[in-house]
Short mmCIF file of C-alpha atoms in Angstrom, two decimals:
data_model
loop_
_atom_site.label_atom_id
_atom_site.label_comp_id
_atom_site.label_asym_id
_atom_site.label_seq_id
_atom_site.Cartn_x
_atom_site.Cartn_y
_atom_site.Cartn_z
CA MET T 1 14.99 -8.93 14.36
CA PRO T 2 14.97 -5.25 13.30
CA GLU T 3 14.27 -2.67 15.96
CA ALA T 4 10.68 -1.43 15.96
CA ALA T 5 10.19 2.13 14.77
CA ARG T 6 9.29 4.70 17.39
CA LEU T 7 5.83 6.26 17.41
CA ASP T 8 5.88 9.53 15.50
CA ALA T 9 3.70 11.44 17.98
CA PRO T 10 4.09 14.92 16.42
CA GLY T 11 3.22 13.61 12.96
CA LEU T 12 0.27 11.62 14.33
CA VAL T 13 -1.24 14.57 16.22
CA LEU T 14 -0.68 17.19 13.52
CA SER T 15 -1.89 15.05 10.62
CA ALA T 16 -4.96 13.80 12.50
CA LEU T 17 -6.02 17.28 13.61
CA GLY T 18 -5.23 18.82 10.23
CA LEU T 19 -7.06 16.20 8.19
CA GLY T 20 -9.99 16.26 10.61
CA CYS T 21 -10.38 20.04 10.41
CA ALA T 22 -10.01 20.09 6.64
CA MET T 23 -12.53 17.26 6.17
CA TYR T 24 -14.99 18.98 8.51
CA GLY T 25 -14.71 22.26 6.62
CA VAL T 26 -15.12 20.60 3.22
CA SER T 27 -18.10 18.54 4.42
CA GLU T 28 -19.89 21.44 6.09
CA GLY T 29 -19.24 23.95 3.31
CA PRO T 30 -22.26 22.93 1.19
CA ILE T 31 -24.49 22.91 4.29
CA GLN T 32 -23.46 26.05 6.17
CA GLY T 33 -22.17 27.94 3.13
CA TRP T 34 -18.59 28.50 2.05
CA THR T 35 -18.57 31.98 3.57
CA SER T 36 -19.46 30.65 7.02
CA ILE T 37 -16.90 31.63 9.65
CA THR T 38 -16.92 28.10 11.05
CA VAL T 39 -16.28 26.52 7.65
CA LEU T 40 -13.55 28.97 6.68
CA ALA T 41 -11.86 28.65 10.05
CA ALA T 42 -11.91 24.84 9.89
CA ILE T 43 -10.40 24.80 6.40
CA VAL T 44 -7.71 27.37 7.21
CA VAL T 45 -6.75 25.65 10.47
CA GLY T 46 -6.74 22.30 8.68
CA LEU T 47 -4.43 23.57 5.94
CA VAL T 48 -2.07 25.11 8.50
CA LEU T 49 -1.98 21.91 10.55
CA LEU T 50 -1.39 19.85 7.40
CA THR T 51 1.46 22.12 6.35
CA ALA T 52 3.21 21.75 9.70
CA PRO T 53 3.62 17.94 9.50
CA VAL T 54 5.14 18.30 6.04
CA ILE T 55 8.06 20.14 7.65
CA VAL T 56 8.13 17.81 10.65
CA GLU T 57 7.95 14.58 8.64
CA LEU T 58 10.63 15.55 6.13
CA GLY T 59 13.03 16.05 9.02
CA ARG T 60 12.53 12.57 10.52
CA ASN T 61 14.17 9.29 9.59
CA ASP T 62 11.09 7.25 10.55
CA PRO T 63 8.09 9.49 9.72
CA LEU T 64 4.48 8.44 10.22
CA ILE T 65 3.63 9.92 6.81
CA ASP T 66 6.58 9.51 4.48
CA LEU T 67 6.05 12.30 1.96
CA ARG T 68 9.21 11.27 0.16
CA LEU T 69 7.16 8.45 -1.34
CA PHE T 70 5.62 10.99 -3.69
CA GLY T 71 9.02 11.18 -5.34
CA ASN T 72 8.27 7.73 -6.75
CA ARG T 73 6.58 8.44 -10.09
CA LEU T 74 4.49 5.27 -10.23
CA PHE T 75 3.21 5.62 -6.66
CA ARG T 76 2.50 9.31 -7.25
CA ALA T 77 0.51 8.61 -10.42
CA CYS T 78 -1.48 5.72 -8.91
CA THR T 79 -2.30 7.66 -5.74
CA SER T 80 -3.48 10.62 -7.82
CA LEU T 81 -5.67 8.32 -9.90
CA TYR T 82 -7.22 6.78 -6.80
CA ALA T 83 -7.87 10.15 -5.14
CA PHE T 84 -9.22 12.08 -8.12
CA GLY T 85 -11.10 9.05 -9.41
CA SER T 86 -12.86 8.99 -6.04
CA VAL T 87 -13.81 12.65 -6.46
CA ALA T 88 -15.66 11.81 -9.68
CA TYR T 89 -17.06 8.39 -8.78
CA LEU T 90 -18.06 8.71 -5.13
CA GLY T 91 -19.37 12.22 -5.76
CA ALA T 92 -21.44 10.90 -8.68
CA LEU T 93 -22.89 8.04 -6.61
CA TYR T 94 -24.06 10.52 -3.99
CA LEU T 95 -25.43 12.75 -6.73
CA ALA T 96 -27.28 9.88 -8.40
CA ALA T 97 -29.08 8.96 -5.17
CA LEU T 98 -30.36 12.53 -4.86
CA LEU T 99 -31.31 12.68 -8.53
CA PHE T 100 -33.38 9.52 -8.37
CA GLN T 101 -35.36 10.55 -5.30
CA ASP T 102 -35.54 14.35 -5.42
CA ALA T 103 -35.70 14.98 -9.17
CA LEU T 104 -37.20 11.77 -10.58
CA GLY T 105 -39.48 11.10 -7.60
CA LEU T 106 -38.42 7.48 -7.06
CA SER T 107 -38.91 5.74 -3.74
CA ALA T 108 -35.88 4.73 -1.68
CA ILE T 109 -36.21 1.12 -2.90
CA GLN T 110 -36.56 2.17 -6.53
CA ALA T 111 -33.56 4.49 -6.20
CA GLY T 112 -31.50 1.68 -4.68
CA LEU T 113 -32.44 -0.73 -7.44
CA THR T 114 -31.54 1.88 -10.04
CA SER T 115 -28.14 2.52 -8.43
CA PHE T 116 -27.40 -1.17 -7.86
CA PRO T 117 -26.16 -1.87 -11.44
CA ALA T 118 -23.08 0.24 -10.63
CA ALA T 119 -22.01 -2.52 -8.21
CA LEU T 120 -22.66 -5.17 -10.88
CA GLY T 121 -20.54 -3.17 -13.31
CA SER T 122 -17.71 -2.99 -10.79
CA MET T 123 -17.85 -6.74 -10.22
CA ALA T 124 -17.86 -7.50 -13.94
CA GLY T 125 -15.07 -5.03 -14.59
CA ALA T 126 -12.93 -6.53 -11.83
CA GLN T 127 -13.04 -9.92 -13.52
CA ILE T 128 -12.19 -8.48 -16.93
CA VAL T 129 -9.32 -6.38 -15.58
CA THR T 130 -7.69 -9.06 -13.45
CA ARG T 131 -8.08 -11.91 -15.95
CA ILE T 132 -7.41 -10.16 -19.27
CA LEU T 133 -6.76 -6.44 -19.54
CA TYR T 134 -4.16 -5.67 -16.87
CA ALA T 135 -1.48 -8.15 -17.91
CA GLN T 136 -2.10 -7.66 -21.60
CA TYR T 137 -2.33 -3.88 -21.88
CA GLY T 138 -0.79 -2.52 -18.67
CA PRO T 139 -2.10 0.04 -16.18
CA CYS T 140 -1.57 3.13 -18.36
CA ARG T 141 -3.97 2.17 -21.14
CA VAL T 142 -6.45 0.38 -18.88
CA THR T 143 -6.84 3.31 -16.47
CA ALA T 144 -7.06 5.78 -19.35
CA ALA T 145 -9.85 3.70 -20.92
CA GLY T 146 -11.60 3.53 -17.55
CA LEU T 147 -11.52 7.30 -17.07
CA ILE T 148 -12.87 7.86 -20.58
CA THR T 149 -15.68 5.40 -19.82
CA VAL T 150 -16.47 7.15 -16.54
CA ALA T 151 -16.47 10.58 -18.19
CA ALA T 152 -18.70 9.41 -21.05
CA THR T 153 -21.16 7.80 -18.61
CA LEU T 154 -21.35 10.94 -16.48
CA ILE T 155 -22.00 13.05 -19.57
CA LEU T 156 -24.88 10.70 -20.43
CA MET T 157 -26.17 11.04 -16.87
CA ALA T 158 -26.32 14.78 -17.49
CA THR T 159 -29.04 14.10 -20.09
CA VAL T 160 -31.39 12.19 -17.77
CA THR T 161 -34.85 13.73 -17.35
CA THR T 162 -38.14 12.66 -15.84
CA VAL T 163 -39.09 10.90 -19.11
CA THR T 164 -35.86 8.91 -19.48
CA SER T 165 -36.32 5.15 -19.27
CA LEU T 166 -35.10 3.78 -15.95
CA TRP T 167 -33.60 0.81 -17.75
CA LEU T 168 -31.44 3.21 -19.74
CA VAL T 169 -30.41 4.92 -16.50
CA ARG T 170 -29.54 1.53 -14.99
CA LEU T 171 -27.39 0.79 -18.03
CA MET T 172 -25.57 4.08 -17.44
CA MET T 173 -24.96 3.15 -13.81
CA PHE T 174 -23.61 -0.23 -14.93
CA GLY T 175 -21.21 1.61 -17.25
CA LEU T 176 -20.13 3.88 -14.41
CA GLY T 177 -19.23 0.91 -12.21
CA LEU T 178 -17.50 -0.85 -15.11
CA GLY T 179 -15.43 2.23 -15.90
CA ILE T 180 -14.30 2.90 -12.35
CA SER T 181 -13.17 -0.71 -11.91
CA LEU T 182 -10.77 -0.08 -14.81
CA VAL T 183 -9.35 2.83 -12.81
CA PHE T 184 -9.27 1.59 -9.23
CA ILE T 185 -8.04 -1.98 -9.69
CA PRO T 186 -5.02 -1.22 -11.92
CA SER T 187 -4.02 1.72 -9.73
CA GLN T 188 -4.23 -0.51 -6.64
CA ALA T 189 -2.25 -3.26 -8.35
CA ALA T 190 0.52 -1.01 -9.65
CA SER T 191 0.83 1.37 -6.71
CA MET T 192 3.28 -0.76 -4.69
CA ALA T 193 5.27 -2.19 -7.60
CA THR T 194 8.29 0.06 -7.07
CA ILE T 195 7.90 0.59 -3.31
CA ASP T 196 10.41 -1.15 -1.04
CA ARG T 197 8.99 -3.85 1.21
CA SER T 198 9.86 -1.81 4.30
CA GLN T 199 7.79 1.14 3.05
CA THR T 200 4.60 -0.65 2.00
CA SER T 201 2.70 0.04 5.23
CA ARG T 202 3.31 3.79 5.03
CA ALA T 203 2.61 3.85 1.30
CA SER T 204 -0.64 1.93 1.73
CA SER T 205 -1.85 4.38 4.40
CA ILE T 206 -1.22 7.37 2.14
CA PHE T 207 -2.81 5.61 -0.83
CA ASN T 208 -6.05 4.79 1.01
CA ALA T 209 -6.24 8.20 2.68
CA GLY T 210 -6.35 9.69 -0.80
CA LYS T 211 -9.60 7.87 -1.52
CA GLN T 212 -11.22 9.09 1.70
CA LEU T 213 -10.23 12.69 1.06
CA GLY T 214 -11.21 12.45 -2.60
CA GLY T 215 -14.65 11.13 -1.76
CA ALA T 216 -15.29 13.95 0.73
CA ILE T 217 -14.15 16.57 -1.78
CA GLY T 218 -16.29 15.02 -4.51
CA VAL T 219 -19.45 15.11 -2.41
CA ALA T 220 -18.73 18.68 -1.27
CA LEU T 221 -17.98 19.89 -4.81
CA LEU T 222 -21.08 18.41 -6.42
CA THR T 223 -23.34 19.38 -3.52
CA THR T 224 -22.16 22.97 -3.86
CA ILE T 225 -23.05 22.95 -7.56
CA LEU T 226 -26.47 21.56 -6.69
CA ALA T 227 -27.02 24.31 -4.14
CA THR T 228 -26.63 26.96 -6.84
CA GLY T 229 -29.67 25.55 -8.63
CA SER T 230 -31.90 24.85 -5.63
CA THR T 231 -35.50 25.98 -5.54
CA GLN T 232 -37.62 26.48 -2.42
CA HIS T 233 -40.31 23.90 -1.66
CA GLY T 234 -42.35 24.69 1.40
CA ALA T 235 -41.09 26.51 4.45
CA ARG T 236 -37.84 24.64 4.98
CA ARG T 237 -36.99 22.23 2.17
CA THR T 238 -35.07 23.09 -0.98
CA ILE T 239 -35.01 20.80 -4.02
CA PRO T 240 -32.32 21.23 -6.69
CA ASP T 241 -33.62 21.85 -10.19
CA ILE T 242 -32.84 18.97 -12.57
CA THR T 243 -30.61 21.32 -14.56
CA ALA T 244 -28.43 21.69 -11.48
CA PHE T 245 -28.00 17.90 -11.44
CA HIS T 246 -26.94 18.05 -15.08
CA HIS T 247 -24.31 20.68 -14.28
CA ALA T 248 -23.01 18.64 -11.35
CA PHE T 249 -22.66 15.48 -13.47
CA LEU T 250 -20.78 17.47 -16.10
CA ALA T 251 -18.45 18.77 -13.37
CA ALA T 252 -17.76 15.19 -12.25
CA ALA T 253 -17.07 14.24 -15.88
CA ALA T 254 -14.61 17.14 -16.12
CA VAL T 255 -12.73 15.81 -13.07
CA ALA T 256 -12.48 12.38 -14.73
CA ILE T 257 -11.14 13.92 -17.93
CA VAL T 258 -8.55 16.00 -16.05
CA THR T 259 -7.45 12.87 -14.18
CA LEU T 260 -6.46 11.37 -17.53
CA GLY T 261 -3.27 13.39 -17.16
CA ALA T 262 -2.23 11.25 -14.19
CA ALA T 263 -3.03 8.02 -16.04
CA LEU T 264 -0.87 8.99 -18.99
CA THR T 265 2.16 9.53 -16.75
CA ILE T 266 2.24 5.84 -15.80
CA GLN T 267 5.13 3.90 -17.29
CA ASP T 268 4.01 0.29 -17.76
CA ALA T 269 7.61 -0.86 -17.41
CA ASP T 270 7.58 0.36 -13.80
CA ALA T 271 4.65 -1.94 -13.04
CA ALA T 272 6.07 -4.96 -14.88
CA ALA T 273 6.45 -6.95 -11.64
CA THR T 274 2.66 -6.96 -11.19
CA MET T 275 1.80 -7.80 -14.82
CA THR T 276 2.19 -11.57 -14.54
CA ARG T 277 0.01 -14.44 -15.68
CA ARG T 278 -0.45 -17.76 -13.92
CA SER T 279 -2.42 -20.54 -15.55
CA GLY T 280 -3.72 -18.11 -18.12
CA ARG T 281 -4.91 -15.58 -15.55
CA ALA T 282 -3.65 -12.12 -14.83
CA THR T 283 -2.86 -11.71 -11.17
CA PRO T 284 -2.55 -8.03 -10.32
CA GLN T 285 -2.40 -7.11 -6.67
CA THR T 286 -5.70 -5.65 -5.46
CA ASP T 287 -6.85 -3.70 -2.44
CA GLU T 288 -7.14 -6.71 -0.14
CA SER T 289 -3.39 -7.35 -0.53
CA ALA T 290 -2.28 -3.77 -0.95
CA THR T 291 0.28 -4.04 1.83
CA GLN T 292 1.86 -7.22 0.46
CA PRO T 293 4.77 -7.33 -2.00
CA ALA T 294 3.91 -7.39 -5.69
CA PRO T 295 3.38 -10.84 -7.27
CA ILE T 296 6.46 -12.29 -8.92
CA ALA T 297 6.60 -14.67 -11.85
CA VAL T 298 7.09 -18.23 -10.65
CA GLY T 299 10.48 -19.69 -11.39
CA SER T 300 12.19 -16.34 -11.93
CA ARG T 301 15.42 -15.37 -10.22
CA ALA T 302 13.47 -12.71 -8.28
CA ALA T 303 11.15 -15.39 -6.91
CA ARG T 304 14.10 -17.36 -5.59
CA THR T 305 15.78 -14.38 -4.00
CA GLY T 306 12.63 -12.74 -2.63
CA ARG T 307 13.25 -9.45 -4.48
CA SER T 308 10.96 -7.68 -6.92
CA SER T 309 11.53 -8.67 -10.55
CA ASN T 310 11.40 -5.02 -11.54
CA PRO T 311 15.06 -3.94 -11.76
CA THR T 312 14.25 -0.24 -11.53
CA ARG T 313 13.30 1.60 -8.38
CA SER T 314 11.89 4.83 -9.72
CA SER T 315 12.56 7.90 -7.69
CA GLY T 316 11.80 10.64 -10.16
#
């Protein structure tokens, strides 16, 4: 039995404090203002503390956060997709909830029912991706199509006004969920394809941390844009003008378009081990099994030996 790795205490403390400070600063920026001493101090301290573990971790043989994994081109591309896709999608979900209640005057129940089609779109997209698209077209084209769909939907959301039919808005939300499923599921499935079995736990932690950080940045970014178009209502409350919502949705669309660059760097050949079909179904690895080895075609030499069927371990 292999010897258990020692706890990387310096990496644990520095990364936890650094990420915590940075997340606090990013989250409080739209509320307290980006010029607030507290916000600026939290962000600066967070960046310093996150820089320190980079040096510490690169000098260890068993780091808590193995930054060398970013040398793997497929893992790097998929992690970028997951993080920046979260900036656009999770930021847009938060934005939509505010739009429906503050700008369109919907009740909480009406706003929830109008947002709910995004979940239906994600569910439908998951079935289409896992059963058909992933194995047939590969992660590069599928994620690119998903980002284009997300960007187009967010641009349409930037046209919503108080006279827009709610059924049309619900259709847009369905498209948003459908599009993001084409981004998240292939990136989850392909992310571990060229990662050694011994590194999957560290790689999975980095991959999922990207989503958390991306979501926080997305909310902070779009909230800041909203704040620039806020108008005073009463003594204490400010309500963003609907034009500010339009600008924020366009900003989220811009993030999705920029993220296309990461999707286009994916080499489908690197993810070949995950692009298998069994009984006519595509079986890409999804988030629930993100720490497990990639699926291998039944009956192949790789299946008998327990090694990945992808002969290339990308490191560039």
